[in-house]
C-alpha cells in the first residue's frame, strides 16, 4: 500500500470536497465559483469570515480577542453561496453582509486578527458546517487543505507573483467601481502575504498532498482544466 492509499484509509478521504488555498489575488474565488457551477456544489469563502471579524472589530468597537470571540459565540453566522453573482455573502443575525467586507482595509484587519488562535478556533465549526455531504463543497482559503478539511481528496494550492496578483485585484476592484492606487495595492498584498505565511497558527502553505498550480500565465479555463483532470482521476 503506498502512502497516498494509507492516508486514504486513515483520513477516509472525501471526494466531494475540493480545497483551494493560496495567497490573495491568485484566482481562488474565480476558480471556486467556476468549479461550483460546473459541479453543482456550494462554496465556502473562508476569507469572508475573517473579513467579517475584521469588520465587526471596527464597527462594533470590539477591542480584545475575548470580546470578539464572545460576540461570535452569541451571533448567528451563516455563509450563503450566491452562484448567480459568483460570490459568497454572510448572514449575520438575519442581516446580509457582502460588499461592506470587500475592501483592503477590512482585509488587512482580518489578516491581523487571523493570527489569534482563539479567533481561528471560534470559526472552525462554522467552516466545517458549510459542508453538506449531499451537495459537495469547494473550500477557498489559506488553511482549507491543511487544517479545516484535511480529509478532502483533492487539495489545490494556487500561486502567482505579487505583481500579477496586484493587477488582478486592481481589475476586480475597478469593476466594482472602487478607485485603486497600484503601488499601495502591491504593498498591501506583500504585507498580507508576510502575515499569512509567517503566523504561528495555520500559516498559509500547501498541504503535502496538494496539486500546486502557478496561475501567473494561465487563464481561468486552463487552471480549471487541470483541476478537473485531477478530479476525474479520483
Ligand atoms: O481570502 P481573503 O483575502 O478574503 O482573506 C482575508 C484574510 O483573512 C487573509 O489575509 C488572511 C485571513 N484568512 C485566513 O487566515 N485563513 C483563511 N482560511 C482565509 C483567510
JSON list of C-alpha atoms and ligand atoms in Angstrom, two decimals:
[
{"chain": "A", "resi": 1, "resn": "UNK", "atom": "CA", "xyz": [0.00, 0.00, 0.00]},
{"chain": "A", "resi": 2, "resn": "UNK", "atom": "CA", "xyz": [1.55, 3.35, -0.99]},
{"chain": "A", "resi": 3, "resn": "UNK", "atom": "CA", "xyz": [1.44, 6.41, 1.30]},
{"chain": "A", "resi": 4, "resn": "UNK", "atom": "CA", "xyz": [-1.45, 8.07, -0.57]},
{"chain": "A", "resi": 5, "resn": "UNK", "atom": "CA", "xyz": [-3.52, 4.93, -0.07]},
{"chain": "A", "resi": 6, "resn": "UNK", "atom": "CA", "xyz": [-2.57, 4.78, 3.63]},
{"chain": "A", "resi": 7, "resn": "UNK", "atom": "CA", "xyz": [-3.69, 8.41, 4.01]},
{"chain": "A", "resi": 8, "resn": "UNK", "atom": "CA", "xyz": [-6.93, 7.46, 2.26]},
{"chain": "A", "resi": 9, "resn": "UNK", "atom": "CA", "xyz": [-7.55, 4.79, 4.89]},
{"chain": "A", "resi": 10, "resn": "UNK", "atom": "CA", "xyz": [-6.51, 6.93, 7.89]},
{"chain": "A", "resi": 11, "resn": "UNK", "atom": "CA", "xyz": [-8.49, 10.00, 6.89]},
{"chain": "A", "resi": 12, "resn": "UNK", "atom": "CA", "xyz": [-11.29, 8.38, 4.83]},
{"chain": "A", "resi": 13, "resn": "UNK", "atom": "CA", "xyz": [-10.66, 10.84, 2.02]},
{"chain": "A", "resi": 14, "resn": "UNK", "atom": "CA", "xyz": [-13.80, 12.65, 0.90]},
{"chain": "A", "resi": 15, "resn": "UNK", "atom": "CA", "xyz": [-14.29, 13.05, -2.82]},
{"chain": "A", "resi": 16, "resn": "UNK", "atom": "CA", "xyz": [-16.87, 15.83, -2.83]},
{"chain": "A", "resi": 17, "resn": "UNK", "atom": "CA", "xyz": [-14.72, 18.42, -1.09]},
{"chain": "A", "resi": 18, "resn": "UNK", "atom": "CA", "xyz": [-12.12, 20.33, -3.11]},
{"chain": "A", "resi": 19, "resn": "UNK", "atom": "CA", "xyz": [-9.93, 22.72, -1.14]},
{"chain": "A", "resi": 20, "resn": "UNK", "atom": "CA", "xyz": [-8.32, 25.72, -2.84]},
{"chain": "A", "resi": 21, "resn": "UNK", "atom": "CA", "xyz": [-5.66, 27.55, -0.85]},
{"chain": "A", "resi": 22, "resn": "UNK", "atom": "CA", "xyz": [-3.26, 30.30, -1.79]},
{"chain": "A", "resi": 23, "resn": "UNK", "atom": "CA", "xyz": [-2.42, 33.97, -1.28]},
{"chain": "A", "resi": 24, "resn": "UNK", "atom": "CA", "xyz": [-4.77, 36.85, -2.08]},
{"chain": "A", "resi": 25, "resn": "UNK", "atom": "CA", "xyz": [-5.50, 37.73, -5.69]},
{"chain": "A", "resi": 26, "resn": "UNK", "atom": "CA", "xyz": [-4.30, 34.40, -7.04]},
{"chain": "A", "resi": 27, "resn": "UNK", "atom": "CA", "xyz": [-7.68, 33.48, -8.55]},
{"chain": "A", "resi": 28, "resn": "UNK", "atom": "CA", "xyz": [-9.08, 31.20, -5.82]},
{"chain": "A", "resi": 29, "resn": "UNK", "atom": "CA", "xyz": [-12.54, 32.81, -5.79]},
{"chain": "A", "resi": 30, "resn": "UNK", "atom": "CA", "xyz": [-12.96, 32.76, -9.57]},
{"chain": "A", "resi": 31, "resn": "UNK", "atom": "CA", "xyz": [-11.85, 29.13, -9.74]},
{"chain": "A", "resi": 32, "resn": "UNK", "atom": "CA", "xyz": [-14.05, 28.17, -6.78]},
{"chain": "A", "resi": 33, "resn": "UNK", "atom": "CA", "xyz": [-17.21, 29.56, -8.39]},
{"chain": "A", "resi": 34, "resn": "UNK", "atom": "CA", "xyz": [-16.40, 28.20, -11.82]},
{"chain": "A", "resi": 35, "resn": "UNK", "atom": "CA", "xyz": [-15.97, 24.70, -10.31]},
{"chain": "A", "resi": 36, "resn": "UNK", "atom": "CA", "xyz": [-19.03, 25.08, -8.08]},
{"chain": "A", "resi": 37, "resn": "UNK", "atom": "CA", "xyz": [-21.19, 25.95, -11.07]},
{"chain": "A", "resi": 38, "resn": "UNK", "atom": "CA", "xyz": [-19.83, 23.03, -13.07]},
{"chain": "A", "resi": 39, "resn": "UNK", "atom": "CA", "xyz": [-20.26, 20.50, -10.24]},
{"chain": "A", "resi": 40, "resn": "UNK", "atom": "CA", "xyz": [-23.39, 21.99, -8.62]},
{"chain": "A", "resi": 41, "resn": "UNK", "atom": "CA", "xyz": [-21.61, 22.32, -5.26]},
{"chain": "A", "resi": 42, "resn": "UNK", "atom": "CA", "xyz": [-21.51, 25.04, -2.56]},
{"chain": "A", "resi": 43, "resn": "UNK", "atom": "CA", "xyz": [-18.61, 27.42, -1.94]},
{"chain": "A", "resi": 44, "resn": "UNK", "atom": "CA", "xyz": [-17.02, 28.26, 1.39]},
{"chain": "A", "resi": 45, "resn": "UNK", "atom": "CA", "xyz": [-15.22, 31.61, 1.11]},
{"chain": "A", "resi": 46, "resn": "UNK", "atom": "CA", "xyz": [-13.43, 31.33, 4.46]},
{"chain": "A", "resi": 47, "resn": "UNK", "atom": "CA", "xyz": [-11.67, 34.68, 3.94]},
{"chain": "A", "resi": 48, "resn": "UNK", "atom": "CA", "xyz": [-15.09, 36.33, 4.13]},
{"chain": "A", "resi": 49, "resn": "UNK", "atom": "CA", "xyz": [-15.47, 35.02, 7.70]},
{"chain": "A", "resi": 50, "resn": "UNK", "atom": "CA", "xyz": [-12.14, 36.58, 8.69]},
{"chain": "A", "resi": 51, "resn": "UNK", "atom": "CA", "xyz": [-13.21, 39.78, 6.94]},
{"chain": "A", "resi": 52, "resn": "UNK", "atom": "CA", "xyz": [-16.45, 39.69, 8.96]},
{"chain": "A", "resi": 53, "resn": "UNK", "atom": "CA", "xyz": [-14.34, 39.53, 12.12]},
{"chain": "A", "resi": 54, "resn": "UNK", "atom": "CA", "xyz": [-12.23, 42.47, 10.93]},
{"chain": "A", "resi": 55, "resn": "UNK", "atom": "CA", "xyz": [-15.40, 44.39, 10.09]},
{"chain": "A", "resi": 56, "resn": "UNK", "atom": "CA", "xyz": [-17.02, 43.64, 13.46]},
{"chain": "A", "resi": 57, "resn": "UNK", "atom": "CA", "xyz": [-13.93, 44.65, 15.40]},
{"chain": "A", "resi": 58, "resn": "UNK", "atom": "CA", "xyz": [-14.21, 48.08, 13.77]},
{"chain": "A", "resi": 59, "resn": "UNK", "atom": "CA", "xyz": [-17.98, 48.63, 13.59]},
{"chain": "A", "resi": 60, "resn": "UNK", "atom": "CA", "xyz": [-18.80, 47.10, 16.99]},
{"chain": "A", "resi": 61, "resn": "UNK", "atom": "CA", "xyz": [-15.68, 48.55, 18.65]},
{"chain": "A", "resi": 62, "resn": "UNK", "atom": "CA", "xyz": [-14.54, 45.10, 19.83]},
{"chain": "A", "resi": 63, "resn": "UNK", "atom": "CA", "xyz": [-11.05, 45.67, 21.16]},
{"chain": "A", "resi": 64, "resn": "UNK", "atom": "CA", "xyz": [-9.93, 42.39, 22.67]},
{"chain": "A", "resi": 65, "resn": "UNK", "atom": "CA", "xyz": [-9.85, 38.84, 21.32]},
{"chain": "A", "resi": 66, "resn": "UNK", "atom": "CA", "xyz": [-12.14, 37.85, 24.16]},
{"chain": "A", "resi": 67, "resn": "UNK", "atom": "CA", "xyz": [-14.76, 40.47, 23.16]},
{"chain": "A", "resi": 68, "resn": "UNK", "atom": "CA", "xyz": [-14.61, 39.29, 19.56]},
{"chain": "A", "resi": 69, "resn": "UNK", "atom": "CA", "xyz": [-14.98, 35.61, 20.48]},
{"chain": "A", "resi": 70, "resn": "UNK", "atom": "CA", "xyz": [-17.92, 36.41, 22.80]},
{"chain": "A", "resi": 71, "resn": "UNK", "atom": "CA", "xyz": [-19.62, 38.37, 20.01]},
{"chain": "A", "resi": 72, "resn": "UNK", "atom": "CA", "xyz": [-19.10, 35.48, 17.56]},
{"chain": "A", "resi": 73, "resn": "UNK", "atom": "CA", "xyz": [-20.41, 32.90, 20.03]},
{"chain": "A", "resi": 74, "resn": "UNK", "atom": "CA", "xyz": [-23.66, 34.75, 20.60]},
{"chain": "A", "resi": 75, "resn": "UNK", "atom": "CA", "xyz": [-24.28, 35.54, 16.92]},
{"chain": "A", "resi": 76, "resn": "UNK", "atom": "CA", "xyz": [-25.99, 33.55, 14.19]},
{"chain": "A", "resi": 77, "resn": "UNK", "atom": "CA", "xyz": [-23.49, 33.39, 11.34]},
{"chain": "A", "resi": 78, "resn": "UNK", "atom": "CA", "xyz": [-24.22, 31.58, 8.10]},
{"chain": "A", "resi": 79, "resn": "UNK", "atom": "CA", "xyz": [-22.41, 31.55, 4.79]},
{"chain": "A", "resi": 80, "resn": "UNK", "atom": "CA", "xyz": [-24.55, 31.87, 1.69]},
{"chain": "A", "resi": 81, "resn": "UNK", "atom": "CA", "xyz": [-23.32, 30.73, -1.75]},
{"chain": "A", "resi": 82, "resn": "UNK", "atom": "CA", "xyz": [-24.70, 33.12, -4.35]},
{"chain": "A", "resi": 83, "resn": "UNK", "atom": "CA", "xyz": [-23.99, 31.25, -7.60]},
{"chain": "A", "resi": 84, "resn": "UNK", "atom": "CA", "xyz": [-25.76, 33.88, -9.74]},
{"chain": "A", "resi": 85, "resn": "UNK", "atom": "CA", "xyz": [-23.46, 36.64, -8.53]},
{"chain": "A", "resi": 86, "resn": "UNK", "atom": "CA", "xyz": [-20.42, 34.34, -8.25]},
{"chain": "A", "resi": 87, "resn": "UNK", "atom": "CA", "xyz": [-19.74, 35.25, -4.63]},
{"chain": "A", "resi": 88, "resn": "UNK", "atom": "CA", "xyz": [-20.48, 34.34, -1.04]},
{"chain": "A", "resi": 89, "resn": "UNK", "atom": "CA", "xyz": [-22.32, 36.51, 1.44]},
{"chain": "A", "resi": 90, "resn": "UNK", "atom": "CA", "xyz": [-22.75, 36.28, 5.18]},
{"chain": "A", "resi": 91, "resn": "UNK", "atom": "CA", "xyz": [-25.98, 36.21, 7.08]},
{"chain": "A", "resi": 92, "resn": "UNK", "atom": "CA", "xyz": [-25.17, 37.82, 10.43]},
{"chain": "A", "resi": 93, "resn": "UNK", "atom": "CA", "xyz": [-28.17, 37.73, 12.76]},
{"chain": "A", "resi": 94, "resn": "UNK", "atom": "CA", "xyz": [-30.51, 37.96, 9.72]},
{"chain": "A", "resi": 95, "resn": "UNK", "atom": "CA", "xyz": [-28.61, 40.82, 8.07]},
{"chain": "A", "resi": 96, "resn": "UNK", "atom": "CA", "xyz": [-26.84, 40.07, 4.79]},
{"chain": "A", "resi": 97, "resn": "UNK", "atom": "CA", "xyz": [-23.28, 41.38, 4.54]},
{"chain": "A", "resi": 98, "resn": "UNK", "atom": "CA", "xyz": [-21.19, 41.30, 1.36]},
{"chain": "A", "resi": 99, "resn": "UNK", "atom": "CA", "xyz": [-19.84, 44.44, -0.27]},
{"chain": "A", "resi": 100, "resn": "UNK", "atom": "CA", "xyz": [-19.06, 46.00, 3.14]},
{"chain": "A", "resi": 101, "resn": "UNK", "atom": "CA", "xyz": [-16.45, 43.28, 3.68]},
{"chain": "A", "resi": 102, "resn": "UNK", "atom": "CA", "xyz": [-14.69, 43.55, 0.34]},
{"chain": "A", "resi": 103, "resn": "UNK", "atom": "CA", "xyz": [-12.11, 46.29, 0.72]},
{"chain": "A", "resi": 104, "resn": "UNK", "atom": "CA", "xyz": [-8.40, 46.21, 1.52]},
{"chain": "A", "resi": 105, "resn": "UNK", "atom": "CA", "xyz": [-8.71, 47.94, 4.92]},
{"chain": "A", "resi": 106, "resn": "UNK", "atom": "CA", "xyz": [-11.03, 45.23, 6.17]},
{"chain": "A", "resi": 107, "resn": "UNK", "atom": "CA", "xyz": [-8.75, 42.59, 4.62]},
{"chain": "A", "resi": 108, "resn": "UNK", "atom": "CA", "xyz": [-5.69, 43.96, 6.46]},
{"chain": "A", "resi": 109, "resn": "UNK", "atom": "CA", "xyz": [-7.56, 43.98, 9.77]},
{"chain": "A", "resi": 110, "resn": "UNK", "atom": "CA", "xyz": [-8.75, 40.43, 9.01]},
{"chain": "A", "resi": 111, "resn": "UNK", "atom": "CA", "xyz": [-5.16, 39.24, 8.39]},
{"chain": "A", "resi": 112, "resn": "UNK", "atom": "CA", "xyz": [-4.06, 40.77, 11.69]},
{"chain": "A", "resi": 113, "resn": "UNK", "atom": "CA", "xyz": [-6.84, 39.13, 13.71]},
{"chain": "A", "resi": 114, "resn": "UNK", "atom": "CA", "xyz": [-6.43, 35.83, 11.86]},
{"chain": "A", "resi": 115, "resn": "UNK", "atom": "CA", "xyz": [-3.15, 35.33, 13.76]},
{"chain": "A", "resi": 116, "resn": "UNK", "atom": "CA", "xyz": [-5.05, 34.74, 17.01]},
{"chain": "A", "resi": 117, "resn": "UNK", "atom": "CA", "xyz": [-5.63, 31.09, 17.86]},
{"chain": "A", "resi": 118, "resn": "UNK", "atom": "CA", "xyz": [-8.84, 31.77, 19.84]},
{"chain": "A", "resi": 119, "resn": "UNK", "atom": "CA", "xyz": [-10.31, 33.63, 16.88]},
{"chain": "A", "resi": 120, "resn": "UNK", "atom": "CA", "xyz": [-9.40, 30.84, 14.43]},
{"chain": "A", "resi": 121, "resn": "UNK", "atom": "CA", "xyz": [-10.88, 28.23, 16.78]},
{"chain": "A", "resi": 122, "resn": "UNK", "atom": "CA", "xyz": [-14.11, 30.22, 17.16]},
{"chain": "A", "resi": 123, "resn": "UNK", "atom": "CA", "xyz": [-14.96, 29.79, 13.47]},
{"chain": "A", "resi": 124, "resn": "UNK", "atom": "CA", "xyz": [-13.82, 26.21, 12.80]},
{"chain": "A", "resi": 125, "resn": "UNK", "atom": "CA", "xyz": [-17.33, 24.84, 13.32]},
{"chain": "A", "resi": 126, "resn": "UNK", "atom": "CA", "xyz": [-18.96, 27.39, 11.00]},
{"chain": "A", "resi": 127, "resn": "UNK", "atom": "CA", "xyz": [-16.48, 26.41, 8.29]},
{"chain": "A", "resi": 128, "resn": "UNK", "atom": "CA", "xyz": [-16.92, 22.66, 8.72]},
{"chain": "A", "resi": 129, "resn": "UNK", "atom": "CA", "xyz": [-20.72, 23.09, 8.80]},
{"chain": "A", "resi": 130, "resn": "UNK", "atom": "CA", "xyz": [-20.54, 24.62, 5.32]},
{"chain": "A", "resi": 131, "resn": "UNK", "atom": "CA", "xyz": [-20.00, 21.06, 4.01]},
{"chain": "A", "resi": 132, "resn": "UNK", "atom": "CA", "xyz": [-23.26, 19.37, 3.09]},
{"chain": "A", "resi": 133, "resn": "UNK", "atom": "CA", "xyz": [-22.37, 15.77, 2.09]},
{"chain": "A", "resi": 134, "resn": "UNK", "atom": "CA", "xyz": [-25.39, 15.69, -0.25]},
{"chain": "A", "resi": 135, "resn": "UNK", "atom": "CA", "xyz": [-24.14, 18.73, -2.14]},
{"chain": "A", "resi": 136, "resn": "UNK", "atom": "CA", "xyz": [-20.31, 18.89, -2.18]},
{"chain": "A", "resi": 137, "resn": "UNK", "atom": "CA", "xyz": [-18.08, 21.86, -1.30]},
{"chain": "A", "resi": 138, "resn": "UNK", "atom": "CA", "xyz": [-15.35, 23.98, -2.79]},
{"chain": "A", "resi": 139, "resn": "UNK", "atom": "CA", "xyz": [-13.48, 25.43, 0.21]},
{"chain": "A", "resi": 140, "resn": "UNK", "atom": "CA", "xyz": [-11.43, 28.56, -0.53]},
{"chain": "A", "resi": 141, "resn": "UNK", "atom": "CA", "xyz": [-8.89, 29.99, 1.92]},
{"chain": "A", "resi": 142, "resn": "UNK", "atom": "CA", "xyz": [-5.43, 29.66, 3.42]},
{"chain": "A", "resi": 143, "resn": "UNK", "atom": "CA", "xyz": [-5.74, 26.55, 5.63]},
{"chain": "A", "resi": 144, "resn": "UNK", "atom": "CA", "xyz": [-8.57, 24.62, 3.97]},
{"chain": "A", "resi": 145, "resn": "UNK", "atom": "CA", "xyz": [-6.40, 21.65, 2.97]},
{"chain": "A", "resi": 146, "resn": "UNK", "atom": "CA", "xyz": [-4.04, 21.74, 5.95]},
{"chain": "A", "resi": 147, "resn": "UNK", "atom": "CA", "xyz": [-6.44, 22.35, 8.88]},
{"chain": "A", "resi": 148, "resn": "UNK", "atom": "CA", "xyz": [-10.16, 22.63, 8.11]},
{"chain": "A", "resi": 149, "resn": "UNK", "atom": "CA", "xyz": [-10.69, 19.84, 5.55]},
{"chain": "A", "resi": 150, "resn": "UNK", "atom": "CA", "xyz": [-7.57, 17.60, 5.63]},
{"chain": "A", "resi": 151, "resn": "UNK", "atom": "CA", "xyz": [-9.88, 14.78, 4.52]},
{"chain": "A", "resi": 152, "resn": "UNK", "atom": "CA", "xyz": [-10.51, 16.42, 1.11]},
{"chain": "A", "resi": 153, "resn": "UNK", "atom": "CA", "xyz": [-9.38, 14.05, -1.63]},
{"chain": "A", "resi": 154, "resn": "UNK", "atom": "CA", "xyz": [-8.33, 16.91, -3.91]},
{"chain": "A", "resi": 155, "resn": "UNK", "atom": "CA", "xyz": [-6.36, 19.83, -2.45]},
{"chain": "A", "resi": 156, "resn": "UNK", "atom": "CA", "xyz": [-5.32, 22.63, -4.78]},
{"chain": "A", "resi": 157, "resn": "UNK", "atom": "CA", "xyz": [-2.73, 25.29, -3.95]},
{"chain": "A", "resi": 158, "resn": "UNK", "atom": "CA", "xyz": [-2.59, 28.28, -6.31]},
{"chain": "A", "resi": 159, "resn": "UNK", "atom": "CA", "xyz": [0.34, 30.66, -6.57]},
{"chain": "A", "resi": 160, "resn": "UNK", "atom": "CA", "xyz": [1.34, 33.65, -8.74]},
{"chain": "A", "resi": 161, "resn": "UNK", "atom": "CA", "xyz": [3.75, 36.57, -8.46]},
{"chain": "A", "resi": 162, "resn": "UNK", "atom": "CA", "xyz": [2.67, 39.52, -6.24]},
{"chain": "A", "resi": 163, "resn": "UNK", "atom": "CA", "xyz": [2.70, 41.84, -9.31]},
{"chain": "A", "resi": 164, "resn": "UNK", "atom": "CA", "xyz": [0.31, 39.62, -11.27]},
{"chain": "A", "resi": 165, "resn": "UNK", "atom": "CA", "xyz": [-1.96, 39.30, -8.22]},
{"chain": "A", "resi": 166, "resn": "UNK", "atom": "CA", "xyz": [-1.98, 43.05, -7.56]},
{"chain": "A", "resi": 167, "resn": "UNK", "atom": "CA", "xyz": [-3.01, 43.67, -11.15]},
{"chain": "A", "resi": 168, "resn": "UNK", "atom": "CA", "xyz": [-5.83, 41.12, -10.95]},
{"chain": "A", "resi": 169, "resn": "UNK", "atom": "CA", "xyz": [-7.05, 42.54, -7.64]},
{"chain": "A", "resi": 170, "resn": "UNK", "atom": "CA", "xyz": [-6.93, 46.08, -9.12]},
{"chain": "A", "resi": 171, "resn": "UNK", "atom": "CA", "xyz": [-9.12, 44.96, -12.03]},
{"chain": "A", "resi": 172, "resn": "UNK", "atom": "CA", "xyz": [-11.62, 43.32, -9.67]},
{"chain": "A", "resi": 173, "resn": "UNK", "atom": "CA", "xyz": [-11.85, 46.46, -7.52]},
{"chain": "A", "resi": 174, "resn": "UNK", "atom": "CA", "xyz": [-12.18, 48.71, -10.58]},
{"chain": "A", "resi": 175, "resn": "UNK", "atom": "CA", "xyz": [-15.02, 46.52, -11.88]},
{"chain": "A", "resi": 176, "resn": "UNK", "atom": "CA", "xyz": [-16.78, 47.18, -8.58]},
{"chain": "A", "resi": 177, "resn": "UNK", "atom": "CA", "xyz": [-16.35, 50.92, -9.14]},
{"chain": "A", "resi": 178, "resn": "UNK", "atom": "CA", "xyz": [-13.65, 51.32, -6.47]},
{"chain": "A", "resi": 179, "resn": "UNK", "atom": "CA", "xyz": [-10.59, 53.51, -7.06]},
{"chain": "A", "resi": 180, "resn": "UNK", "atom": "CA", "xyz": [-7.17, 51.88, -6.88]},
{"chain": "A", "resi": 181, "resn": "UNK", "atom": "CA", "xyz": [-3.56, 53.01, -6.38]},
{"chain": "A", "resi": 182, "resn": "UNK", "atom": "CA", "xyz": [-1.47, 50.18, -7.86]},
{"chain": "A", "resi": 183, "resn": "UNK", "atom": "CA", "xyz": [1.63, 50.77, -5.71]},
{"chain": "A", "resi": 184, "resn": "UNK", "atom": "CA", "xyz": [-0.40, 50.77, -2.48]},
{"chain": "A", "resi": 185, "resn": "UNK", "atom": "CA", "xyz": [-2.21, 47.62, -3.55]},
{"chain": "A", "resi": 186, "resn": "UNK", "atom": "CA", "xyz": [1.07, 45.80, -4.23]},
{"chain": "A", "resi": 187, "resn": "UNK", "atom": "CA", "xyz": [2.46, 46.84, -0.83]},
{"chain": "A", "resi": 188, "resn": "UNK", "atom": "CA", "xyz": [-0.76, 45.70, 0.92]},
{"chain": "A", "resi": 189, "resn": "UNK", "atom": "CA", "xyz": [-0.63, 42.34, -0.88]},
{"chain": "A", "resi": 190, "resn": "UNK", "atom": "CA", "xyz": [3.02, 41.80, 0.08]},
{"chain": "A", "resi": 191, "resn": "UNK", "atom": "CA", "xyz": [2.32, 42.72, 3.71]},
{"chain": "A", "resi": 192, "resn": "UNK", "atom": "CA", "xyz": [-0.65, 40.37, 3.82]},
{"chain": "A", "resi": 193, "resn": "UNK", "atom": "CA", "xyz": [1.46, 37.55, 2.29]},
{"chain": "A", "resi": 194, "resn": "UNK", "atom": "CA", "xyz": [4.04, 38.12, 5.02]},
{"chain": "A", "resi": 195, "resn": "UNK", "atom": "CA", "xyz": [1.40, 37.93, 7.75]},
{"chain": "A", "resi": 196, "resn": "UNK", "atom": "CA", "xyz": [-0.44, 34.94, 6.28]},
{"chain": "A", "resi": 197, "resn": "UNK", "atom": "CA", "xyz": [2.72, 32.88, 5.62]},
{"chain": "A", "resi": 198, "resn": "UNK", "atom": "CA", "xyz": [4.58, 33.66, 8.83]},
{"chain": "A", "resi": 199, "resn": "UNK", "atom": "CA", "xyz": [1.90, 33.38, 11.50]},
{"chain": "A", "resi": 200, "resn": "UNK", "atom": "CA", "xyz": [2.37, 30.60, 14.04]},
{"chain": "A", "resi": 201, "resn": "UNK", "atom": "CA", "xyz": [-1.15, 29.17, 13.79]},
{"chain": "A", "resi": 202, "resn": "UNK", "atom": "CA", "xyz": [-2.38, 27.71, 10.48]},
{"chain": "A", "resi": 203, "resn": "UNK", "atom": "CA", "xyz": [0.07, 29.59, 8.24]},
{"chain": "A", "resi": 204, "resn": "UNK", "atom": "CA", "xyz": [-0.54, 29.77, 4.52]},
{"chain": "A", "resi": 205, "resn": "UNK", "atom": "CA", "xyz": [1.24, 26.77, 2.98]},
{"chain": "A", "resi": 206, "resn": "UNK", "atom": "CA", "xyz": [0.42, 23.95, 0.59]},
{"chain": "A", "resi": 207, "resn": "UNK", "atom": "CA", "xyz": [-0.76, 20.67, 2.12]},
{"chain": "A", "resi": 208, "resn": "UNK", "atom": "CA", "xyz": [1.80, 17.91, 1.48]},
{"chain": "A", "resi": 209, "resn": "UNK", "atom": "CA", "xyz": [-0.55, 16.15, -0.92]},
{"chain": "A", "resi": 210, "resn": "UNK", "atom": "CA", "xyz": [-1.74, 19.24, -2.80]},
{"chain": "A", "resi": 211, "resn": "UNK", "atom": "CA", "xyz": [-1.79, 19.95, -6.51]},
{"chain": "A", "resi": 212, "resn": "UNK", "atom": "CA", "xyz": [0.28, 23.16, -6.84]},
{"chain": "A", "resi": 213, "resn": "UNK", "atom": "CA", "xyz": [-0.54, 25.39, -9.84]},
{"chain": "A", "resi": 214, "resn": "UNK", "atom": "CA", "xyz": [1.21, 28.63, -10.78]},
{"chain": "A", "resi": 215, "resn": "UNK", "atom": "CA", "xyz": [-1.57, 30.70, -12.35]},
{"chain": "A", "resi": 216, "resn": "UNK", "atom": "CA", "xyz": [0.64, 33.64, -13.49]},
{"chain": "A", "resi": 217, "resn": "UNK", "atom": "CA", "xyz": [0.45, 32.72, -17.18]},
{"chain": "A", "resi": 218, "resn": "UNK", "atom": "CA", "xyz": [-2.72, 30.62, -17.21]},
{"chain": "A", "resi": 219, "resn": "UNK", "atom": "CA", "xyz": [-6.31, 31.54, -17.99]},
{"chain": "A", "resi": 220, "resn": "UNK", "atom": "CA", "xyz": [-9.03, 30.52, -15.55]},
{"chain": "A", "resi": 221, "resn": "UNK", "atom": "CA", "xyz": [-10.20, 27.88, -18.05]},
{"chain": "A", "resi": 222, "resn": "UNK", "atom": "CA", "xyz": [-6.69, 26.37, -18.17]},
{"chain": "A", "resi": 223, "resn": "UNK", "atom": "CA", "xyz": [-6.48, 26.26, -14.36]},
{"chain": "A", "resi": 224, "resn": "UNK", "atom": "CA", "xyz": [-9.94, 24.72, -14.17]},
{"chain": "A", "resi": 225, "resn": "UNK", "atom": "CA", "xyz": [-8.96, 22.16, -16.82]},
{"chain": "A", "resi": 226, "resn": "UNK", "atom": "CA", "xyz": [-6.02, 20.99, -14.68]},
{"chain": "A", "resi": 227, "resn": "UNK", "atom": "CA", "xyz": [-8.18, 20.71, -11.57]},
{"chain": "A", "resi": 228, "resn": "UNK", "atom": "CA", "xyz": [-10.93, 18.78, -13.36]},
{"chain": "A", "resi": 229, "resn": "UNK", "atom": "CA", "xyz": [-8.36, 16.41, -14.90]},
{"chain": "A", "resi": 230, "resn": "UNK", "atom": "CA", "xyz": [-7.11, 15.58, -11.37]},
{"chain": "A", "resi": 231, "resn": "UNK", "atom": "CA", "xyz": [-10.66, 15.38, -10.01]},
{"chain": "A", "resi": 232, "resn": "UNK", "atom": "CA", "xyz": [-11.59, 12.80, -12.67]},
{"chain": "A", "resi": 233, "resn": "UNK", "atom": "CA", "xyz": [-8.66, 10.62, -11.61]},
{"chain": "A", "resi": 234, "resn": "UNK", "atom": "CA", "xyz": [-10.03, 10.27, -8.04]},
{"chain": "B", "resi": 1, "resn": "LIG", "atom": "O1", "xyz": [-9.18, 35.41, 1.15]},
{"chain": "B", "resi": 1, "resn": "LIG", "atom": "P1", "xyz": [-9.30, 36.86, 1.71]},
{"chain": "B", "resi": 1, "resn": "LIG", "atom": "O2", "xyz": [-8.38, 37.80, 1.02]},
{"chain": "B", "resi": 1, "resn": "LIG", "atom": "O3", "xyz": [-10.70, 37.33, 1.71]},
{"chain": "B", "resi": 1, "resn": "LIG", "atom": "O4", "xyz": [-8.82, 36.72, 3.24]},
{"chain": "B", "resi": 1, "resn": "LIG", "atom": "C1", "xyz": [-8.67, 37.83, 4.09]},
{"chain": "B", "resi": 1, "resn": "LIG", "atom": "C2", "xyz": [-7.68, 37.49, 5.19]},
{"chain": "B", "resi": 1, "resn": "LIG", "atom": "O5", "xyz": [-8.27, 36.50, 6.05]},
{"chain": "B", "resi": 1, "resn": "LIG", "atom": "C3", "xyz": [-6.36, 36.88, 4.77]},
{"chain": "B", "resi": 1, "resn": "LIG", "atom": "O6", "xyz": [-5.36, 37.84, 4.52]},
{"chain": "B", "resi": 1, "resn": "LIG", "atom": "C4", "xyz": [-5.97, 36.02, 5.94]},
{"chain": "B", "resi": 1, "resn": "LIG", "atom": "C5", "xyz": [-7.28, 35.61, 6.53]},
{"chain": "B", "resi": 1, "resn": "LIG", "atom": "N1", "xyz": [-7.64, 34.22, 6.20]},
{"chain": "B", "resi": 1, "resn": "LIG", "atom": "C6", "xyz": [-7.10, 33.22, 6.97]},
{"chain": "B", "resi": 1, "resn": "LIG", "atom": "O7", "xyz": [-6.27, 33.50, 7.85]},
{"chain": "B", "resi": 1, "resn": "LIG", "atom": "N2", "xyz": [-7.46, 31.93, 6.76]},
{"chain": "B", "resi": 1, "resn": "LIG", "atom": "C7", "xyz": [-8.33, 31.61, 5.79]},
{"chain": "B", "resi": 1, "resn": "LIG", "atom": "N3", "xyz": [-8.69, 30.36, 5.62]},
{"chain": "B", "resi": 1, "resn": "LIG", "atom": "C8", "xyz": [-8.88, 32.63, 4.97]},
{"chain": "B", "resi": 1, "resn": "LIG", "atom": "C9", "xyz": [-8.49, 33.92, 5.19]}
]
